Amino acid sequence: MTASRSFWVLVALSFAVATAVLLGLSFGVGVSLDAPTFALAAACVVMIWALRAMWGVVVALSRPAVETLIVEAEMAGALGRDSVGVAELREEKRRVLRAIKELEFDHAMGKLSDQDFKQIGDRYRLRAIEVIRELEPSEGAELHPLLAEHLAALRSATGKAAAS
Amino acid sequence: MNVATLGTISLLVLFALCLASIALAMLGAHRKSARLVEASVQATYAVAALAAFASSLIIYAFLADDFSIQYVHHTSDSAMPLFYKVTAFWGGLDGSLLFWVLLLSVFSALAVRANRRRHAEMIPHVVWLLALINLFFIGLLVFVKNPFEPFILTPDIGSNSRGLNPLLQNAYMVIHPPSLYLGYVSLAVPYAFGMAAVITGQVDSAWQQSVRRWTLFSWTFLTLGLILGGLWAYEELGWGGYWAWDPVENAGLIPWFTATAFLHSMMIQERRGMLKRWNVSLVILSFWLSIVGTFLTRSGVVQSVHAFGKDPQLAWIFGIFLIVILVGSFGVVAWRWNLLRSRAELESPLSREFAFMLNNWVLLAMAFFVLGSTIWPTFSEWFLDERITIRESHFNHYMVPGGIALLLLMGVGPLLAWRRTSTESLQRQFLIPLIIGSITTVVVMALQWVWLKGELGGEVPSAKQLGAAYRAHVWALSAFGLCGFTIATIVQEFARGIAVAKHNNPKLSLLDAGIRLLVRARRRYGGYIIHLGVVLMFFGIAGKSYGIERKVVVKPGDTVALGDYEIEHLGLRATEDWQKEMITAELGVLRDGQLVDVLTPARWWYFQLPDQPTTEVSRYMTVGEDVYASMQTVDLTTGSTQLRLFINPLVNWVWIGTIVMLFGSAICIGTRRKQGAEQ
């Protein structure tokens, strides 16, 4: 069962329980359907949610070993790499590209002289090229091995075609 | 099993679950174990659901009039309307702490859910940090202030329950505390992400993108809470004003200053890679100050009409918690000091980043000034054995110039470019705002001349009289001039932005270009709309300088002059309903001899608290001013009524400005997908 489907099943179940509590109290015990009764039904629904969430902790802790290993391998992939350095470079790339856009907008609005725009813009563009070059190897390394192999084959095929 | 027992058990389970969440997240982070981290995340969700369950139980107890629970007995009574019974949940100290736990648990769950994939490495640290804060408050509930605490004996307690304070049975008071709580509590999320970023060494601006909307959310609700508190004071307390630097009002304002500073300074880190240490320090301070605010309100160390009362035990517990947060957080920052160095330097003082830095310094100075002045009476009592009272005038003396400096920076900042601004550009950018600002100042000075002439009965004022009048209103005149300057800046920014959008796509109409600008660069132009709201608020606040106040004792049939109006006492009415006795005065408001409105200020005596009558204010509202009346005392045998009458010029612009600010915030908070397209 997918996560979203199980969520909707839980929603439906809680409303069913709330309705059952209200009907039970009304017809079974003869309680009038006033504000405290509705509050009690709501508390029952929330209790089901709380129990479901606590069950989630147990499920997570008792996840089958193979499944955990797969998730842990993915996580180790995310954590183990020199992620801080790459993340900083990506962040800088994003920041520099955004700064260039901003500079163009400020120039178009007349906040920067042509000379300043050219001087600052050139510096940003140079930095953007440097950062992208630094990032290229690590971004390539992120590709799935099969995809990297496929790309390499494509490149060599393109190279041969160009040579012939 | 009764509600009290079930509630107490749910709190105990909540405490255990929170502890488990901390242990799982710490172990998960240490061992890099996905299973443990996932379990800690699930525990975060479970804590939120369980906190909701405990809250629903206490609401049920209120609705069912379960007076066997002490908290319900103290804050509710069976005759109270249903609406106020629900809001009594957070009306007292114990319930407000449970409400705090509910909000923090839900926010923690939402923040973790939204960011668990994006910041996988940070999440376990975020989880344990948020859970640790939550554990403190749950611990308070379990060991010190259990809202489910039952009476040991069950006497006939339903008959003499105290009920919610009548002053709090007001629509603004229903929204005001939750708004402030939302603002306070949500500041824990930026704090947790900031600390997690420092602990994991991911100190680039990525963590700020995850918390920017949370900080805006906190800021918006703090703003709303503060303004609603002001509006409540204006309509309920009857002293003609909305802000008196009350310690509890200040407690909400102090983190508002630092959150505002952070919202500006994070832009410098995003764009320039500067101020990493500063930004982390600001999130720590904002969170710390939100706990200080909670401490001030609940410990009784400050004297305020809004405080929950004295509680030395809570004061000690909160004091220790505050020290732990401060030492622990800045200890981590010191550990990562080198990693937090800036990647760029300030290139020119004529740059937007420098204007933002000035704005940060002013905001921080204001925050610490208000904090120092708020707690100084308590410190003086502890260390000097004498309680020194700090008056409203002391705050105004320093805060008014600070506010004017902020208004100036708000007008100047957007005109400057990032990195540096050339001289030609400066001339081009500043010309129109400066002209408009100067014209506004001259017009206001001319209006003051006309007003003074009217005061002198048509006689032309001498230079000396005019000089004295200008000196008396120098800050108001500066504020009006700067309002003109800043509005011109905002309009110019919109106009030039629209011109660029139209230049890039000539087919666009003006309206389309404006909407496109707002949608594509929500953050920048949403921010300008917030600035516009702030300017309108300053406009309203500056108007207070020209206010008129009169205290009069009148009898039915008497008429008194109040500025351009005359107030005629038309008579008194004594009425009663199931909850209270009411005495209402009917006051005719006359302008040029014509009756324009009838005001009905009143005094209400609630049966449950007959010795604490409430003041019901009545206002004649216009765009330009309020005619405001409150009844102080009344003698029913002679009809002699003591009234406080006010003319409050431009006061309604404060509320209009707030609505504009909230609209701007909504636009800014909506930003996410189009970040790359932002200007």
Short mmCIF file of N, CA and C in Angstrom, two decimals, chain A residues 3 7 35-65 68 71-73 75-76 78-80 83-84 87-89 91-92 94-96 98-99 101-116 119-120 123-124 127, chain B residues 13 17 24 32-39 42-43 45-46 49-50 52-53 56-57 59-60 63-64 82 120-121 124 200-206 209 269-273 276 339 343 347 352 414-422 424-425 428-429 492-493 496-497 500 517 523-525 528 675-679:
data_model
loop_
_atom_site.label_atom_id
_atom_site.label_comp_id
_atom_site.label_asym_id
_atom_site.label_seq_id
_atom_site.Cartn_x
_atom_site.Cartn_y
_atom_site.Cartn_z
N ALA A 3 2.14 5.20 0.50
CA ALA A 3 2.01 6.06 1.70
C ALA A 3 0.76 6.92 1.62
N PHE A 7 -2.54 6.85 4.00
CA PHE A 7 -2.98 8.08 4.69
C PHE A 7 -4.50 8.26 4.56
N ALA A 35 -21.89 20.00 21.97
CA ALA A 35 -20.47 20.31 21.76
C ALA A 35 -19.53 19.34 22.48
N PRO A 36 -19.76 19.00 23.77
CA PRO A 36 -18.83 18.07 24.42
C PRO A 36 -18.79 16.71 23.73
N THR A 37 -19.95 16.26 23.20
CA THR A 37 -19.97 14.96 22.53
C THR A 37 -19.12 15.01 21.27
N PHE A 38 -19.26 16.10 20.51
CA PHE A 38 -18.44 16.24 19.30
C PHE A 38 -16.96 16.32 19.67
N ALA A 39 -16.65 17.03 20.78
CA ALA A 39 -15.25 17.13 21.22
C ALA A 39 -14.71 15.76 21.58
N LEU A 40 -15.54 14.94 22.19
CA LEU A 40 -15.12 13.60 22.58
C LEU A 40 -14.84 12.75 21.34
N ALA A 41 -15.72 12.89 20.33
CA ALA A 41 -15.51 12.15 19.08
C ALA A 41 -14.22 12.59 18.41
N ALA A 42 -13.97 13.92 18.43
CA ALA A 42 -12.73 14.45 17.83
C ALA A 42 -11.52 13.90 18.58
N ALA A 43 -11.62 13.82 19.91
CA ALA A 43 -10.50 13.30 20.71
C ALA A 43 -10.24 11.83 20.35
N CYS A 44 -11.31 11.09 20.07
CA CYS A 44 -11.14 9.68 19.67
C CYS A 44 -10.37 9.59 18.36
N VAL A 45 -10.76 10.47 17.41
CA VAL A 45 -10.07 10.48 16.10
C VAL A 45 -8.59 10.79 16.30
N VAL A 46 -8.31 11.82 17.11
CA VAL A 46 -6.91 12.21 17.32
C VAL A 46 -6.15 11.08 18.01
N MET A 47 -6.83 10.35 18.89
CA MET A 47 -6.17 9.24 19.58
C MET A 47 -5.77 8.16 18.56
N ILE A 48 -6.64 7.92 17.57
CA ILE A 48 -6.30 6.93 16.54
C ILE A 48 -5.04 7.37 15.79
N TRP A 49 -5.00 8.65 15.49
CA TRP A 49 -3.84 9.20 14.77
C TRP A 49 -2.57 9.07 15.62
N ALA A 50 -2.72 9.33 16.92
CA ALA A 50 -1.55 9.24 17.81
C ALA A 50 -1.06 7.79 17.87
N LEU A 51 -2.00 6.85 17.97
CA LEU A 51 -1.61 5.43 18.04
C LEU A 51 -0.95 5.00 16.73
N ARG A 52 -1.51 5.47 15.61
CA ARG A 52 -0.94 5.15 14.29
C ARG A 52 0.49 5.69 14.19
N ALA A 53 0.68 6.92 14.67
CA ALA A 53 2.02 7.52 14.60
C ALA A 53 3.01 6.77 15.49
N MET A 54 2.54 6.32 16.66
CA MET A 54 3.44 5.56 17.54
C MET A 54 3.78 4.21 16.91
N TRP A 55 2.80 3.65 16.23
CA TRP A 55 3.04 2.40 15.51
C TRP A 55 4.12 2.61 14.44
N GLY A 56 4.13 3.81 13.85
CA GLY A 56 5.13 4.16 12.84
C GLY A 56 6.55 4.04 13.38
N VAL A 57 6.74 4.37 14.66
CA VAL A 57 8.08 4.27 15.28
C VAL A 57 8.49 2.79 15.34
N VAL A 58 7.54 1.96 15.75
CA VAL A 58 7.82 0.52 15.85
C VAL A 58 8.16 -0.04 14.48
N VAL A 59 7.36 0.36 13.47
CA VAL A 59 7.59 -0.14 12.10
C VAL A 59 8.98 0.26 11.62
N ALA A 60 9.34 1.53 11.88
CA ALA A 60 10.65 2.01 11.42
C ALA A 60 11.78 1.23 12.10
N LEU A 61 11.61 0.94 13.37
CA LEU A 61 12.66 0.22 14.09
C LEU A 61 12.75 -1.25 13.71
N SER A 62 11.58 -1.79 13.28
CA SER A 62 11.60 -3.23 12.95
C SER A 62 11.60 -3.46 11.44
N ARG A 63 12.07 -2.45 10.71
CA ARG A 63 12.12 -2.60 9.25
C ARG A 63 13.04 -3.77 8.88
N PRO A 64 12.68 -4.59 7.87
CA PRO A 64 13.53 -5.72 7.50
C PRO A 64 14.96 -5.27 7.16
N ALA A 65 15.92 -6.14 7.49
CA ALA A 65 17.32 -5.77 7.36
C ALA A 65 17.69 -5.34 5.93
N THR A 68 16.41 -1.87 5.14
CA THR A 68 17.20 -0.87 5.86
C THR A 68 18.54 -0.66 5.18
N VAL A 71 18.16 1.55 2.14
CA VAL A 71 17.97 2.96 2.53
C VAL A 71 19.28 3.51 3.09
N GLU A 72 19.96 2.70 3.91
CA GLU A 72 21.21 3.17 4.51
C GLU A 72 22.27 3.40 3.45
N ALA A 73 22.27 2.51 2.43
CA ALA A 73 23.24 2.69 1.35
C ALA A 73 22.98 4.00 0.63
N MET A 75 21.52 6.59 1.90
CA MET A 75 21.86 7.67 2.83
C MET A 75 23.38 7.86 2.91
N ALA A 76 24.08 6.71 2.97
CA ALA A 76 25.53 6.79 3.01
C ALA A 76 26.05 7.47 1.75
N ALA A 78 24.49 9.75 0.18
CA ALA A 78 24.24 11.20 0.34
C ALA A 78 25.19 11.80 1.36
N LEU A 79 25.52 11.02 2.40
CA LEU A 79 26.32 11.59 3.49
C LEU A 79 27.83 11.39 3.29
N GLY A 80 28.16 10.23 2.69
CA GLY A 80 29.56 9.86 2.68
C GLY A 80 30.42 10.68 1.74
N SER A 83 30.16 15.82 0.46
CA SER A 83 28.93 16.55 0.13
C SER A 83 29.02 18.02 0.50
N VAL A 84 29.79 18.33 1.56
CA VAL A 84 29.86 19.73 1.99
C VAL A 84 30.49 20.59 0.90
N ALA A 87 28.22 20.73 -2.20
CA ALA A 87 27.04 21.55 -1.89
C ALA A 87 27.41 23.03 -1.90
N GLU A 88 28.57 23.33 -1.36
CA GLU A 88 28.99 24.75 -1.33
C GLU A 88 29.19 25.27 -2.74
N LEU A 89 29.79 24.41 -3.61
CA LEU A 89 30.03 24.83 -4.99
C LEU A 89 28.70 25.05 -5.72
N GLU A 91 25.91 25.75 -4.38
CA GLU A 91 25.31 26.93 -3.78
C GLU A 91 25.92 28.20 -4.40
N GLU A 92 27.24 28.15 -4.58
CA GLU A 92 27.90 29.33 -5.14
C GLU A 92 27.50 29.53 -6.60
N ARG A 94 24.66 28.71 -7.95
CA ARG A 94 23.31 29.27 -7.93
C ARG A 94 23.33 30.75 -7.56
N ARG A 95 24.20 31.06 -6.58
CA ARG A 95 24.28 32.45 -6.11
C ARG A 95 24.84 33.37 -7.20
N VAL A 96 25.89 32.88 -7.89
CA VAL A 96 26.52 33.72 -8.91
C VAL A 96 25.57 33.93 -10.09
N ARG A 98 22.38 33.83 -10.05
CA ARG A 98 21.31 34.71 -9.60
C ARG A 98 21.80 36.16 -9.52
N ALA A 99 23.04 36.31 -9.10
CA ALA A 99 23.61 37.66 -9.00
C ALA A 99 23.71 38.29 -10.39
N LYS A 101 21.74 37.66 -12.97
CA LYS A 101 20.36 38.05 -13.34
C LYS A 101 19.97 39.35 -12.66
N GLU A 102 20.32 39.42 -11.40
CA GLU A 102 19.98 40.59 -10.61
C GLU A 102 20.70 41.84 -11.13
N LEU A 103 21.95 41.60 -11.48
CA LEU A 103 22.77 42.71 -12.01
C LEU A 103 22.14 43.25 -13.30
N GLU A 104 21.69 42.31 -14.14
CA GLU A 104 21.07 42.73 -15.41
C GLU A 104 19.80 43.52 -15.14
N PHE A 105 19.03 43.04 -14.14
CA PHE A 105 17.78 43.73 -13.81
C PHE A 105 18.06 45.13 -13.25
N ASP A 106 19.05 45.21 -12.32
CA ASP A 106 19.41 46.50 -11.73
C ASP A 106 19.94 47.45 -12.81
N HIS A 107 20.70 46.91 -13.78
CA HIS A 107 21.22 47.74 -14.86
C HIS A 107 20.08 48.26 -15.72
N ALA A 108 19.13 47.35 -16.02
CA ALA A 108 17.98 47.76 -16.82
C ALA A 108 17.15 48.81 -16.09
N MET A 109 17.15 48.77 -14.75
CA MET A 109 16.39 49.76 -13.98
C MET A 109 17.18 51.06 -13.79
N GLY A 110 18.42 51.07 -14.26
CA GLY A 110 19.23 52.28 -14.19
C GLY A 110 19.99 52.46 -12.89
N LYS A 111 20.13 51.36 -12.11
CA LYS A 111 20.84 51.50 -10.83
C LYS A 111 22.35 51.38 -10.99
N LEU A 112 22.79 50.88 -12.15
CA LEU A 112 24.22 50.69 -12.37
C LEU A 112 24.62 51.37 -13.67
N SER A 113 25.79 52.00 -13.67
CA SER A 113 26.28 52.59 -14.92
C SER A 113 26.76 51.45 -15.82
N ASP A 114 26.89 51.75 -17.13
CA ASP A 114 27.33 50.72 -18.09
C ASP A 114 28.69 50.17 -17.69
N GLN A 115 29.55 51.11 -17.23
CA GLN A 115 30.92 50.71 -16.87
C GLN A 115 30.92 49.73 -15.68
N ASP A 116 30.15 50.10 -14.64
CA ASP A 116 30.06 49.22 -13.47
C ASP A 116 29.45 47.88 -13.83
N GLN A 119 32.04 45.84 -15.63
CA GLN A 119 33.13 45.42 -14.74
C GLN A 119 32.67 44.33 -13.75
N ILE A 120 31.56 44.60 -13.07
CA ILE A 120 31.09 43.64 -12.07
C ILE A 120 30.59 42.37 -12.75
N ARG A 123 33.31 40.03 -13.77
CA ARG A 123 33.86 39.31 -12.62
C ARG A 123 32.94 38.13 -12.24
N TYR A 124 31.63 38.39 -12.25
CA TYR A 124 30.67 37.33 -11.92
C TYR A 124 30.72 36.21 -12.94
N ARG A 127 33.68 34.04 -12.48
CA ARG A 127 33.52 33.17 -11.31
C ARG A 127 32.54 32.03 -11.61
N VAL B 13 3.27 9.76 28.52
CA VAL B 13 3.68 9.07 27.29
C VAL B 13 4.39 10.06 26.36
N LEU B 17 8.03 9.61 24.87
CA LEU B 17 8.19 9.58 23.42
C LEU B 17 9.19 10.64 22.96
N LEU B 24 16.93 8.48 19.72
CA LEU B 24 17.00 7.86 18.39
C LEU B 24 17.69 8.78 17.40
N LYS B 32 25.07 7.20 11.68
CA LYS B 32 24.58 7.37 10.31
C LYS B 32 23.63 6.21 9.95
N SER B 33 22.71 5.95 10.86
CA SER B 33 21.78 4.84 10.69
C SER B 33 20.43 5.35 10.21
N ALA B 34 20.07 4.95 8.98
CA ALA B 34 18.80 5.40 8.41
C ALA B 34 17.62 4.89 9.23
N ARG B 35 17.77 3.68 9.79
CA ARG B 35 16.67 3.10 10.56
C ARG B 35 16.37 3.93 11.80
N LEU B 36 17.43 4.30 12.50
CA LEU B 36 17.22 5.09 13.72
C LEU B 36 16.70 6.49 13.40
N VAL B 37 17.25 7.07 12.32
CA VAL B 37 16.78 8.41 11.95
C VAL B 37 15.31 8.37 11.57
N GLU B 38 14.95 7.34 10.78
CA GLU B 38 13.54 7.20 10.37
C GLU B 38 12.65 7.03 11.61
N ALA B 39 13.11 6.24 12.57
CA ALA B 39 12.32 6.04 13.79
C ALA B 39 12.18 7.36 14.55
N GLN B 42 9.58 9.41 12.80
CA GLN B 42 8.24 8.89 13.11
C GLN B 42 7.84 9.30 14.54
N ALA B 43 8.82 9.31 15.45
CA ALA B 43 8.53 9.71 16.82
C ALA B 43 8.13 11.19 16.88
N TYR B 45 6.46 12.75 14.54
CA TYR B 45 5.05 12.78 14.13
C TYR B 45 4.16 12.31 15.29
N ALA B 46 4.64 11.27 15.98
CA ALA B 46 3.84 10.71 17.08
C ALA B 46 3.68 11.73 18.20
N ALA B 49 0.99 14.13 17.20
CA ALA B 49 -0.36 13.55 17.30
C ALA B 49 -0.78 13.41 18.76
N LEU B 50 0.17 13.02 19.60
CA LEU B 50 -0.16 12.83 21.02
C LEU B 50 -0.42 14.18 21.71
N ALA B 52 -1.69 16.69 20.21
CA ALA B 52 -3.04 17.04 19.75
C ALA B 52 -4.09 16.30 20.57
N PHE B 53 -3.79 15.05 20.90
CA PHE B 53 -4.74 14.26 21.71
C PHE B 53 -4.90 14.88 23.10
N SER B 56 -6.93 17.96 22.78
CA SER B 56 -8.36 17.70 22.55
C SER B 56 -9.03 17.26 23.86
N LEU B 57 -8.28 16.57 24.72
CA LEU B 57 -8.85 16.15 26.01
C LEU B 57 -9.17 17.36 26.89
N ILE B 59 -9.74 20.39 25.90
CA ILE B 59 -10.87 21.13 25.30
C ILE B 59 -12.18 20.43 25.66
N TYR B 60 -12.15 19.10 25.60
CA TYR B 60 -13.35 18.35 25.98
C TYR B 60 -13.71 18.66 27.44
N LEU B 63 -15.43 21.95 27.60
CA LEU B 63 -16.78 21.93 27.03
C LEU B 63 -17.74 21.14 27.91
N ALA B 64 -17.21 20.09 28.56
CA ALA B 64 -18.07 19.25 29.40
C ALA B 64 -18.17 19.78 30.83
N LEU B 82 -19.70 29.20 24.61
CA LEU B 82 -18.93 28.06 24.09
C LEU B 82 -17.58 28.50 23.51
N ALA B 120 18.99 15.78 4.22
CA ALA B 120 19.01 14.48 4.92
C ALA B 120 20.01 14.47 6.07
N GLU B 121 21.17 15.10 5.88
CA GLU B 121 22.20 15.04 6.91
C GLU B 121 21.83 15.89 8.13
N PRO B 124 18.45 14.57 11.39
CA PRO B 124 18.51 14.02 12.75
C PRO B 124 18.84 15.09 13.80
N THR B 200 26.57 20.26 11.46
CA THR B 200 26.99 19.41 10.34
C THR B 200 28.01 20.09 9.43
N GLY B 201 28.23 21.37 9.65
CA GLY B 201 29.21 22.10 8.84
C GLY B 201 28.64 22.57 7.51
N GLN B 202 27.33 22.41 7.30
CA GLN B 202 26.71 22.88 6.04
C GLN B 202 26.25 24.32 6.22
N VAL B 203 27.23 25.22 6.26
CA VAL B 203 26.90 26.59 6.66
C VAL B 203 26.66 27.51 5.47
N ASP B 204 26.51 26.96 4.25
CA ASP B 204 26.13 27.83 3.14
C ASP B 204 24.69 28.29 3.37
N SER B 205 24.15 29.03 2.40
CA SER B 205 22.83 29.61 2.67
C SER B 205 21.68 28.65 2.42
N ALA B 206 21.99 27.35 2.12
CA ALA B 206 20.91 26.40 1.80
C ALA B 206 19.94 26.26 2.98
N GLN B 209 17.28 28.88 3.10
CA GLN B 209 16.13 28.77 2.19
C GLN B 209 15.02 27.93 2.81
N GLN B 269 23.77 37.02 2.90
CA GLN B 269 24.48 35.74 2.81
C GLN B 269 24.14 35.01 1.52
N GLU B 270 22.86 35.06 1.15
CA GLU B 270 22.44 34.41 -0.09
C GLU B 270 23.16 34.98 -1.30
N ARG B 271 23.25 36.30 -1.36
CA ARG B 271 23.79 36.94 -2.55
C ARG B 271 25.29 37.12 -2.51
N ARG B 272 25.83 37.33 -1.33
CA ARG B 272 27.25 37.66 -1.27
C ARG B 272 28.07 36.66 -0.45
N GLY B 273 27.44 35.70 0.21
CA GLY B 273 28.19 34.75 1.04
C GLY B 273 28.78 35.39 2.28
N LYS B 276 27.85 35.02 7.74
CA LYS B 276 27.40 33.69 8.19
C LYS B 276 27.29 33.65 9.72
N LEU B 339 34.88 27.88 10.20
CA LEU B 339 34.03 27.45 9.08
C LEU B 339 33.01 28.54 8.71
N ARG B 343 32.83 34.70 2.77
CA ARG B 343 33.55 34.45 1.51
C ARG B 343 33.78 35.73 0.73
N GLU B 347 32.25 45.92 -0.26
CA GLU B 347 33.04 46.67 -1.25
C GLU B 347 32.86 48.17 -1.13
N ARG B 352 23.77 48.11 -1.19
CA ARG B 352 22.58 47.68 -0.46
C ARG B 352 22.95 46.86 0.77
N PRO B 414 16.46 50.28 -0.96
CA PRO B 414 16.10 49.79 -2.30
C PRO B 414 16.69 50.62 -3.44
N LEU B 415 17.13 51.85 -3.13
CA LEU B 415 17.67 52.69 -4.20
C LEU B 415 19.13 52.34 -4.50
N LEU B 416 19.75 51.58 -3.62
CA LEU B 416 21.16 51.23 -3.80
C LEU B 416 21.28 49.87 -4.47
N ALA B 417 22.35 49.71 -5.24
CA ALA B 417 22.58 48.42 -5.90
C ALA B 417 23.43 47.55 -4.98
N TRP B 418 23.40 46.23 -5.24
CA TRP B 418 24.29 45.34 -4.50
C TRP B 418 25.72 45.69 -4.88
N ARG B 419 26.65 45.45 -4.04
CA ARG B 419 28.11 45.69 -4.19
C ARG B 419 28.46 47.16 -4.15
N ARG B 420 28.04 47.95 -5.16
CA ARG B 420 28.30 49.39 -5.08
C ARG B 420 27.39 50.15 -6.03
N THR B 421 27.19 51.43 -5.72
CA THR B 421 26.31 52.26 -6.55
C THR B 421 27.13 53.44 -7.07
N SER B 422 27.04 53.67 -8.38
CA SER B 422 27.83 54.77 -8.96
C SER B 422 27.18 56.12 -8.64
N GLU B 424 26.44 58.63 -10.69
CA GLU B 424 25.34 58.99 -11.61
C GLU B 424 24.06 58.24 -11.23
N SER B 425 24.26 56.97 -10.88
CA SER B 425 23.10 56.17 -10.50
C SER B 425 22.45 56.73 -9.24
N ARG B 428 20.34 59.64 -10.16
CA ARG B 428 19.14 59.23 -10.88
C ARG B 428 18.13 58.58 -9.94
N GLN B 429 18.63 57.74 -9.02
CA GLN B 429 17.73 57.01 -8.13
C GLN B 429 17.10 57.89 -7.05
N GLN B 492 8.59 54.29 -7.26
CA GLN B 492 9.61 54.32 -8.31
C GLN B 492 10.12 52.92 -8.64
N GLU B 493 10.33 52.10 -7.61
CA GLU B 493 10.80 50.73 -7.83
C GLU B 493 9.79 49.94 -8.65
N ARG B 496 9.74 51.42 -12.31
CA ARG B 496 10.89 51.05 -13.13
C ARG B 496 10.90 49.54 -13.42
N GLY B 497 10.47 48.76 -12.44
CA GLY B 497 10.39 47.31 -12.66
C GLY B 497 9.39 47.00 -13.76
N VAL B 500 10.85 47.84 -17.10
CA VAL B 500 11.78 46.82 -17.60
C VAL B 500 11.00 45.62 -18.12
N LEU B 517 5.49 41.03 -12.53
CA LEU B 517 6.58 41.44 -11.62
C LEU B 517 6.36 40.86 -10.23
N ARG B 523 9.41 37.94 -3.77
CA ARG B 523 10.13 38.27 -2.55
C ARG B 523 10.50 39.75 -2.53
N ARG B 524 11.01 40.25 -3.67
CA ARG B 524 11.42 41.66 -3.71
C ARG B 524 10.20 42.58 -3.61
N TYR B 525 9.19 42.30 -4.47
CA TYR B 525 8.06 43.23 -4.50
C TYR B 525 7.08 43.00 -3.35
N TYR B 528 8.49 45.07 -0.77
CA TYR B 528 8.15 46.49 -0.92
C TYR B 528 6.74 46.77 -0.40
N GLN B 675 12.13 30.60 -7.58
CA GLN B 675 13.27 31.30 -7.02
C GLN B 675 14.32 31.65 -8.07
N GLY B 676 14.50 30.73 -9.00
CA GLY B 676 15.50 30.99 -10.03
C GLY B 676 15.16 32.18 -10.88
N ALA B 677 13.85 32.45 -11.01
CA ALA B 677 13.42 33.57 -11.84
C ALA B 677 13.37 34.88 -11.09
N GLU B 678 13.65 34.80 -9.77
CA GLU B 678 13.55 36.04 -8.98
C GLU B 678 14.62 37.02 -9.37
N GLN B 679 14.25 38.27 -9.23
CA GLN B 679 15.25 39.27 -9.58
C GLN B 679 16.11 39.55 -8.38
#
